[in-house]
PDB file of C-alpha atoms in Angstrom:
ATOM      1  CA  UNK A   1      27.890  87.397  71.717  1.00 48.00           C
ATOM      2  CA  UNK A   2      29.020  83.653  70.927  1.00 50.00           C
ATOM      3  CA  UNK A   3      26.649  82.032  68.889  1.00 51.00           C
ATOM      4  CA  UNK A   4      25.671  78.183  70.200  1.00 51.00           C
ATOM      5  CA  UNK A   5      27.538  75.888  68.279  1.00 50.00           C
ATOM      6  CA  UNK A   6      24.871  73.729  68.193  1.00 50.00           C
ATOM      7  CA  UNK A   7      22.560  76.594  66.837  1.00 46.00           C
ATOM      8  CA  UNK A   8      25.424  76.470  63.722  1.00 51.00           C
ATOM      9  CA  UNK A   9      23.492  74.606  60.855  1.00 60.00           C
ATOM     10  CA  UNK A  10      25.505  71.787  59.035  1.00 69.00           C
ATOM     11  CA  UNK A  11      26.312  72.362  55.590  1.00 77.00           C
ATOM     12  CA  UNK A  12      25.291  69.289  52.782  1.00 72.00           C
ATOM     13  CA  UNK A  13      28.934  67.732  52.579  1.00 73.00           C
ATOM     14  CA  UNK A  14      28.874  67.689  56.793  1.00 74.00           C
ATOM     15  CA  UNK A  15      25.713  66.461  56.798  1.00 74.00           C
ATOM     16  CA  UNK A  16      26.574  63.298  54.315  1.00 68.00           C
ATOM     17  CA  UNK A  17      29.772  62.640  56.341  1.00 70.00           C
ATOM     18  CA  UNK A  18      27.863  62.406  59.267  1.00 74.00           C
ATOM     19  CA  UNK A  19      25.411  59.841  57.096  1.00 68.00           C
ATOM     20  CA  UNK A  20      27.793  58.136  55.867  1.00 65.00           C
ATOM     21  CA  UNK A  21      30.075  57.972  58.955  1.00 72.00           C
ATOM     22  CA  UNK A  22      26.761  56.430  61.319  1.00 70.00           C
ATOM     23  CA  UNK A  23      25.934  53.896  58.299  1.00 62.00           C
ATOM     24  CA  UNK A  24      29.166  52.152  58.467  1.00 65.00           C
ATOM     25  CA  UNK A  25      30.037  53.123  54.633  1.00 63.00           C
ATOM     26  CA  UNK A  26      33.200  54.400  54.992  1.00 66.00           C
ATOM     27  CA  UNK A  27      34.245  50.835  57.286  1.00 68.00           C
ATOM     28  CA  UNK A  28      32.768  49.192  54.763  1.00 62.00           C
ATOM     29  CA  UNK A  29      34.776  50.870  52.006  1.00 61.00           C
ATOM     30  CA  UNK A  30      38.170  50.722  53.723  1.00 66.00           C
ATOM     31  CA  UNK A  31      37.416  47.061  53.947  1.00 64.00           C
ATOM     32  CA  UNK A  32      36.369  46.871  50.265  1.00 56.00           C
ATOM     33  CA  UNK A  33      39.650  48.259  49.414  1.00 58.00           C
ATOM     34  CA  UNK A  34      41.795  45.945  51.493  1.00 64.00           C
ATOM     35  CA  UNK A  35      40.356  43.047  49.629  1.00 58.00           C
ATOM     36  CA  UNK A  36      41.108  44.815  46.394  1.00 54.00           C
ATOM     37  CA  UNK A  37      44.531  45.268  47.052  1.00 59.00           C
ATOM     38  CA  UNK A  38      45.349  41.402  47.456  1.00 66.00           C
ATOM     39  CA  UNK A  39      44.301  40.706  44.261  1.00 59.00           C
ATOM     40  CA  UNK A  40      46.228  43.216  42.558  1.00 55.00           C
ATOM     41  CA  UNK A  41      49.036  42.254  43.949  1.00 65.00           C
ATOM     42  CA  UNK A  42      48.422  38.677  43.494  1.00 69.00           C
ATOM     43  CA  UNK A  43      47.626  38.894  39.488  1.00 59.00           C
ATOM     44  CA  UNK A  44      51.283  41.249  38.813  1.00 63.00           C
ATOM     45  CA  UNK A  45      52.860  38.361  40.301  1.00 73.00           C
ATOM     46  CA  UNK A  46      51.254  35.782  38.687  1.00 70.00           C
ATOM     47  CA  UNK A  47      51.990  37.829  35.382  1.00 62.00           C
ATOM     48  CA  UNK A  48      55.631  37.831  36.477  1.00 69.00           C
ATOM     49  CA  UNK A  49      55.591  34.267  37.373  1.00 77.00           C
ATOM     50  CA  UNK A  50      54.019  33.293  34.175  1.00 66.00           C
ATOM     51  CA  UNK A  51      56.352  35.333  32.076  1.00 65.00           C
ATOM     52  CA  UNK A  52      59.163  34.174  33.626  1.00 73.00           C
ATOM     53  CA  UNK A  53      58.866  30.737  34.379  1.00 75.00           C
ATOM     54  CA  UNK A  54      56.266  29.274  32.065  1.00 70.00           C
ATOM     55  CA  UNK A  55      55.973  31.461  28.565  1.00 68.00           C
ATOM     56  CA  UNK A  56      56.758  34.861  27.511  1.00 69.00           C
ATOM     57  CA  UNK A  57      53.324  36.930  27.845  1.00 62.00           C
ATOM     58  CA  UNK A  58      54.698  39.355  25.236  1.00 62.00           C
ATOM     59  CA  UNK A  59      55.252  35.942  22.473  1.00 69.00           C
ATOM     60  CA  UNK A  60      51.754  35.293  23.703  1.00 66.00           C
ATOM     61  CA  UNK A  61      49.876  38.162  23.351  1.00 64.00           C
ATOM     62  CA  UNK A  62      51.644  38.330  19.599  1.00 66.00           C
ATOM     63  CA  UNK A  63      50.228  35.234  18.661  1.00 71.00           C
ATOM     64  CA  UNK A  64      46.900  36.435  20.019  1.00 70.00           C
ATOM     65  CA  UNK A  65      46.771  38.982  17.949  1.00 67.00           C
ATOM     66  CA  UNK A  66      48.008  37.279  14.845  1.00 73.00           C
ATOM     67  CA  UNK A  67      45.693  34.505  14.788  1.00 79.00           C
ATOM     68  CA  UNK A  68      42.664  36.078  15.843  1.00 81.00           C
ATOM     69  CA  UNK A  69      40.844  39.030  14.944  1.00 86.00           C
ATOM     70  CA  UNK A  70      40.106  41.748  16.355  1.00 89.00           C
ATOM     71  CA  UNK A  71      36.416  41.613  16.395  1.00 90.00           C
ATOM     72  CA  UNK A  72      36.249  38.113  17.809  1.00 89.00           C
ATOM     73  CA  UNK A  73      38.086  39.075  21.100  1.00 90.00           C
ATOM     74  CA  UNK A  74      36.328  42.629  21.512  1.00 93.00           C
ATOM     75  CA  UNK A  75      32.991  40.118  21.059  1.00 91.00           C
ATOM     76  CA  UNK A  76      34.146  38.075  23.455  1.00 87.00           C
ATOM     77  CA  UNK A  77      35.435  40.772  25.845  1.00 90.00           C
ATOM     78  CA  UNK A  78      31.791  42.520  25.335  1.00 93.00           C
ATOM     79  CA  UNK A  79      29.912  39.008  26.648  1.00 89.00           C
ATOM     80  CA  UNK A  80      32.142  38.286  29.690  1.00 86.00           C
ATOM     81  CA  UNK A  81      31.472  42.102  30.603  1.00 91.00           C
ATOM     82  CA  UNK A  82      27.589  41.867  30.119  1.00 91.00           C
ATOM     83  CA  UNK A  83      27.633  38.441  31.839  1.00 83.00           C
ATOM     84  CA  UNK A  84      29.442  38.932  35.128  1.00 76.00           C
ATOM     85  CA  UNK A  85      32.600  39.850  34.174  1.00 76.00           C
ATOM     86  CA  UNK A  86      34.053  36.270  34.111  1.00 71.00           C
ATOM     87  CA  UNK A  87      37.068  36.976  32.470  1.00 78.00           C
ATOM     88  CA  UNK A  88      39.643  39.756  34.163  1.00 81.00           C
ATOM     89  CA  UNK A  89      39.873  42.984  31.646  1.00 87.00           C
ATOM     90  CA  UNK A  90      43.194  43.203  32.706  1.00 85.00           C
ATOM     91  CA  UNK A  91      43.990  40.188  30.432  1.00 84.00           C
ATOM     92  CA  UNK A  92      42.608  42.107  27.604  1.00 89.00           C
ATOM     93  CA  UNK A  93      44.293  45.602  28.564  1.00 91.00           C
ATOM     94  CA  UNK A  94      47.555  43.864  28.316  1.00 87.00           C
ATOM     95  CA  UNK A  95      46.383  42.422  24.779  1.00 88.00           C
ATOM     96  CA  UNK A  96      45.665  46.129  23.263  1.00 90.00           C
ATOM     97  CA  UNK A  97      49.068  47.555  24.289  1.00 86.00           C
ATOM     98  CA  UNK A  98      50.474  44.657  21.329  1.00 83.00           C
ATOM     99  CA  UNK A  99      48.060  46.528  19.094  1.00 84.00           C
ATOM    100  CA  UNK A 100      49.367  49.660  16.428  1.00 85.00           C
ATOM    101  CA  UNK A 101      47.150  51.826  18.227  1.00 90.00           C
ATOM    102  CA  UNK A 102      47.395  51.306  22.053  1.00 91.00           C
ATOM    103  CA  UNK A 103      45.430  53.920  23.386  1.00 93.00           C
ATOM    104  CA  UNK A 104      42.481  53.154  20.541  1.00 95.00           C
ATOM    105  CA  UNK A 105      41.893  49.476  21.540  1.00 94.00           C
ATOM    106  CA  UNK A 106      42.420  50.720  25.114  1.00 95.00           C
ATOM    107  CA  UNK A 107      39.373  53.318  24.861  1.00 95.00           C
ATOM    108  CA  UNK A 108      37.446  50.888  22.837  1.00 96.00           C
ATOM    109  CA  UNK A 109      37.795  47.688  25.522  1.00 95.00           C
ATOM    110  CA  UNK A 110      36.863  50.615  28.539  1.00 95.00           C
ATOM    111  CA  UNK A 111      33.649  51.255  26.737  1.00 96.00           C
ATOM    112  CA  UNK A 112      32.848  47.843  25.480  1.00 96.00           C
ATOM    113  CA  UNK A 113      32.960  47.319  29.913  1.00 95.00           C
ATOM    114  CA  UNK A 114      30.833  50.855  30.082  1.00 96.00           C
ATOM    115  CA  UNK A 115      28.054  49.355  27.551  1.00 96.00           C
ATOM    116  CA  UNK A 116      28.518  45.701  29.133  1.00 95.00           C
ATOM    117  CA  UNK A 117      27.720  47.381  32.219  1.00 94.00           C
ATOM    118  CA  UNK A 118      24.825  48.757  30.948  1.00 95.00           C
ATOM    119  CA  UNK A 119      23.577  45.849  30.051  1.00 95.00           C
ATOM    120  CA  UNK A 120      23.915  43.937  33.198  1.00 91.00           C
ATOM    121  CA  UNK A 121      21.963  46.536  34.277  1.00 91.00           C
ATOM    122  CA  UNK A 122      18.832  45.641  32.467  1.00 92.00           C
ATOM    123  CA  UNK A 123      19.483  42.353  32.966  1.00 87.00           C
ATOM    124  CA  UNK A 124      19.217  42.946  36.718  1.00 82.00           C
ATOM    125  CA  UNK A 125      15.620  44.852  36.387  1.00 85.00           C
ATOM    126  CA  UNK A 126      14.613  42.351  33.975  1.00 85.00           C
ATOM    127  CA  UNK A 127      15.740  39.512  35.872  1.00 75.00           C
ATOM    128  CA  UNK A 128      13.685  39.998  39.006  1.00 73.00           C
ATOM    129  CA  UNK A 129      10.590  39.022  36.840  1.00 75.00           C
ATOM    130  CA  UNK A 130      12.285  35.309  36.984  1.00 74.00           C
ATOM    131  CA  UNK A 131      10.646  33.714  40.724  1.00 76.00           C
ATOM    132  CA  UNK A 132      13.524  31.093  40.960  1.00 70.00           C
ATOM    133  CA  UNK A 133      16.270  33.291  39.959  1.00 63.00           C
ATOM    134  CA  UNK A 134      15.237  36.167  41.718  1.00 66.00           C
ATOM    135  CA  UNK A 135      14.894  33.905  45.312  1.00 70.00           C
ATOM    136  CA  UNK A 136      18.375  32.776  44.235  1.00 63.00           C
ATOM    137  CA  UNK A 137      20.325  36.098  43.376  1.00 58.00           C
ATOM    138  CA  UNK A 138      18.342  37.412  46.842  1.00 65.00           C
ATOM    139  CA  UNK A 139      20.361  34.927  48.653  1.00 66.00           C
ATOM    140  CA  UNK A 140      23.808  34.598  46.859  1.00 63.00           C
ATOM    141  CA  UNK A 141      23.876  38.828  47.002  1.00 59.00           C
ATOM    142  CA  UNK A 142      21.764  39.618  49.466  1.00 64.00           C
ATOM    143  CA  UNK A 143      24.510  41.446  51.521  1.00 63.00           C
ATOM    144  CA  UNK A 144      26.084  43.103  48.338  1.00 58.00           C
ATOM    145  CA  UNK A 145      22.230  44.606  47.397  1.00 61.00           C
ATOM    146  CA  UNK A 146      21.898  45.731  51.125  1.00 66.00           C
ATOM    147  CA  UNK A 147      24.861  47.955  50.369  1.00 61.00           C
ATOM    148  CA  UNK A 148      23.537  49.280  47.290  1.00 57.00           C
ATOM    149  CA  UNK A 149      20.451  50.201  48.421  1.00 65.00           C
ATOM    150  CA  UNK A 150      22.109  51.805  51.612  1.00 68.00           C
ATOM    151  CA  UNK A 151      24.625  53.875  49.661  1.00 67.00           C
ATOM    152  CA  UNK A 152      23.813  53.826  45.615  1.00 66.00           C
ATOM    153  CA  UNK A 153      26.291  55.832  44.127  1.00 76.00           C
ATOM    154  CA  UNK A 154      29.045  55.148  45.932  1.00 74.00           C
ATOM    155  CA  UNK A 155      29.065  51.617  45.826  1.00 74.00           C
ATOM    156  CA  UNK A 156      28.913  51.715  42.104  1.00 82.00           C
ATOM    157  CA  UNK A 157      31.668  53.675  41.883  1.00 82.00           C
ATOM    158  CA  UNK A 158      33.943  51.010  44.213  1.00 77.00           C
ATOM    159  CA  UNK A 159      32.477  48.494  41.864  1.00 78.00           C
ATOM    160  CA  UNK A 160      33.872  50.645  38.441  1.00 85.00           C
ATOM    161  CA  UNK A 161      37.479  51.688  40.315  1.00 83.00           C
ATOM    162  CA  UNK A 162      38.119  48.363  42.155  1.00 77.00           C
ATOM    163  CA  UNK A 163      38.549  44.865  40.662  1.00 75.00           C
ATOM    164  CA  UNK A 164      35.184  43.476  41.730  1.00 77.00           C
ATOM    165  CA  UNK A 165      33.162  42.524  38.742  1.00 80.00           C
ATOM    166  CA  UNK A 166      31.396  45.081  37.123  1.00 87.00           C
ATOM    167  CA  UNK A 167      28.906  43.442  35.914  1.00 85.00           C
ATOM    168  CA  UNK A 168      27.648  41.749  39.530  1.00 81.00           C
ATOM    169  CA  UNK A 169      27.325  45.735  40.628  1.00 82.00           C
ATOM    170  CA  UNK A 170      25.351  47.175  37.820  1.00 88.00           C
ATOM    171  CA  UNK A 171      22.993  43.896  37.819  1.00 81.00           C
ATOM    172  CA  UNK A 172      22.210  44.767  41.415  1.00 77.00           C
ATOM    173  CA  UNK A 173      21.966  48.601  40.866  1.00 82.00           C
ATOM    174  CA  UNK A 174      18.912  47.267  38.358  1.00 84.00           C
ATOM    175  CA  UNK A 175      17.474  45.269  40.894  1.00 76.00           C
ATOM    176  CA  UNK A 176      16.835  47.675  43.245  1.00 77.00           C
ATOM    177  CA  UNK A 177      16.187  49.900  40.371  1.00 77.00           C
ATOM    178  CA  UNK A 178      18.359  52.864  41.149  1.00 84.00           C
ATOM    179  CA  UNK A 179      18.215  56.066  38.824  1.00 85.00           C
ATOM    180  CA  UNK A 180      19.562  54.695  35.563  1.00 91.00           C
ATOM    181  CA  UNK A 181      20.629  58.349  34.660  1.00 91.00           C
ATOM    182  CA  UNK A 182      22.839  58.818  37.863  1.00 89.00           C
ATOM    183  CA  UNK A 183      24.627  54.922  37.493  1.00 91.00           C
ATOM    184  CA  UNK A 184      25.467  56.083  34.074  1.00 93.00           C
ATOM    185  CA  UNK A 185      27.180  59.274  35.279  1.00 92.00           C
ATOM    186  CA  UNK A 186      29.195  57.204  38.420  1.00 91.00           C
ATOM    187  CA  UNK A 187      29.721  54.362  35.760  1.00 92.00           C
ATOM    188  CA  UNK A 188      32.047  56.642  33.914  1.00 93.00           C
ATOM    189  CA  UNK A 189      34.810  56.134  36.481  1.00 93.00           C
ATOM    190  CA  UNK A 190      34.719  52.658  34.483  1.00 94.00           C
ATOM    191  CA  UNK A 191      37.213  54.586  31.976  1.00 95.00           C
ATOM    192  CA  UNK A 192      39.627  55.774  34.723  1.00 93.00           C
ATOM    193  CA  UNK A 193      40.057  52.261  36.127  1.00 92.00           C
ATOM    194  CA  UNK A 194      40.847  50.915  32.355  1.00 94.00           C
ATOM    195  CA  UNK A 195      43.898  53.906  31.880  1.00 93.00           C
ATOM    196  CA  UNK A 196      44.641  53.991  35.398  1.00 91.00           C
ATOM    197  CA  UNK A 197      45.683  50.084  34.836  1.00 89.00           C
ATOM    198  CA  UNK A 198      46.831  50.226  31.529  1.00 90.00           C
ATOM    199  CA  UNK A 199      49.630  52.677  32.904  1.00 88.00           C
ATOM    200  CA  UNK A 200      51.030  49.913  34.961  1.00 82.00           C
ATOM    201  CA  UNK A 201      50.106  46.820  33.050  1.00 80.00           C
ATOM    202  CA  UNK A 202      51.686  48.350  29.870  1.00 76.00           C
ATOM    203  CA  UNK A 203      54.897  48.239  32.051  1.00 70.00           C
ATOM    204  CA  UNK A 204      55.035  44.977  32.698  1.00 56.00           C
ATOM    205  CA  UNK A 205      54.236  43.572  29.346  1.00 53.00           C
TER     206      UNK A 205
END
């Protein structure tokens, strides 16, 4: 006797395809990563461009790291990842390969992003207190906080892979207040983006 196939029940992983195939996440994402790619491309050219045509990056990043110390660019590093990531970690990922130990400054800068994260985090639960910033960040990232609260997890981990500000992701996971014990877990992936670059960035500089 054939058994009804709609009579079959769905298993968990069908069932959140399904979800996540009705809600428009996986559109969304495949968008998400079109934009990312630009960029990508856009910054090892510039790099190339720069080192090329205007001064060596590797004579650069030297002198960087003779005349300052190491402390003052991890601090600084640790502020532009707690305040919306205004400066690109890639600039600093290609500063720790000049470094005697690489892979040390590397792990160091990927969890000086993990704990800026964290902050940002606090700073978005904290910051919906504020009436005038609160109306503002509700319009400026209205859409972006949509997302989160449509897909959570997820959409923190696009925001720890992919070269959107870290910090603008984990401020809106604290608005909305999702579980601070499941962002940390998808906010590891912020350590796979830092060697996953560093392979190619070391490269190139």
């Amino acid at each position: 006797m054939k058994m009804n196939p709609r009579s079959v029940k769905k298993t968990r992983l069908q069932l959140l395809h399904q979800y996540y195939s009705y809600t428009g996440f996986y559109k969304f994402l495949g968008t998400s990563l079109k934009k990312a790619l630009p960029p990508i491309l856009l910054f090892i050219a510039g790099l190339l461009v720069v080192n090329y045509f205007v001064i060596n990056i590797n004579d650069l990043l030297i002198y960087v790291t003779k005349n300052y110390s190491d402390y003052i660019v991890f601090s600084v590093f640790f502020a532009s990842e707690s305040l919306l990531g205004l400066i690109p970690p890639e600039i600093f990922i290609a500063w720790s390969d000049k470094a005697d130990s690489p892979i040390l400054y590397l792990s160091i800068l990927a969890l000086l992003s993990y704990l800026g994260g964290v902050i940002s985090y606090f700073i978005g639960k904290s910051i919906t207190k504020i009436p005038s910033v609160h109306e503002y960040l509700e319009v400026k990232m209205a859409k972006h906080i949509k997302n989160t609260r449509k897909w959570g997890g997820f959409l923190i981990v696009v925001g720890a892979l992919l070269p959107i500000p870290f910090s603008i992701t984990s401020i809106a996971a604290g608005m909305i207040r999702y579980s601070f014990t499941s962002y940390l877990l998808f906010g590891l992936l912020r350590f796979v983006r830092f060697y996953l670059y560093a392979a190619a960035i070391f490269n190139l500089v």
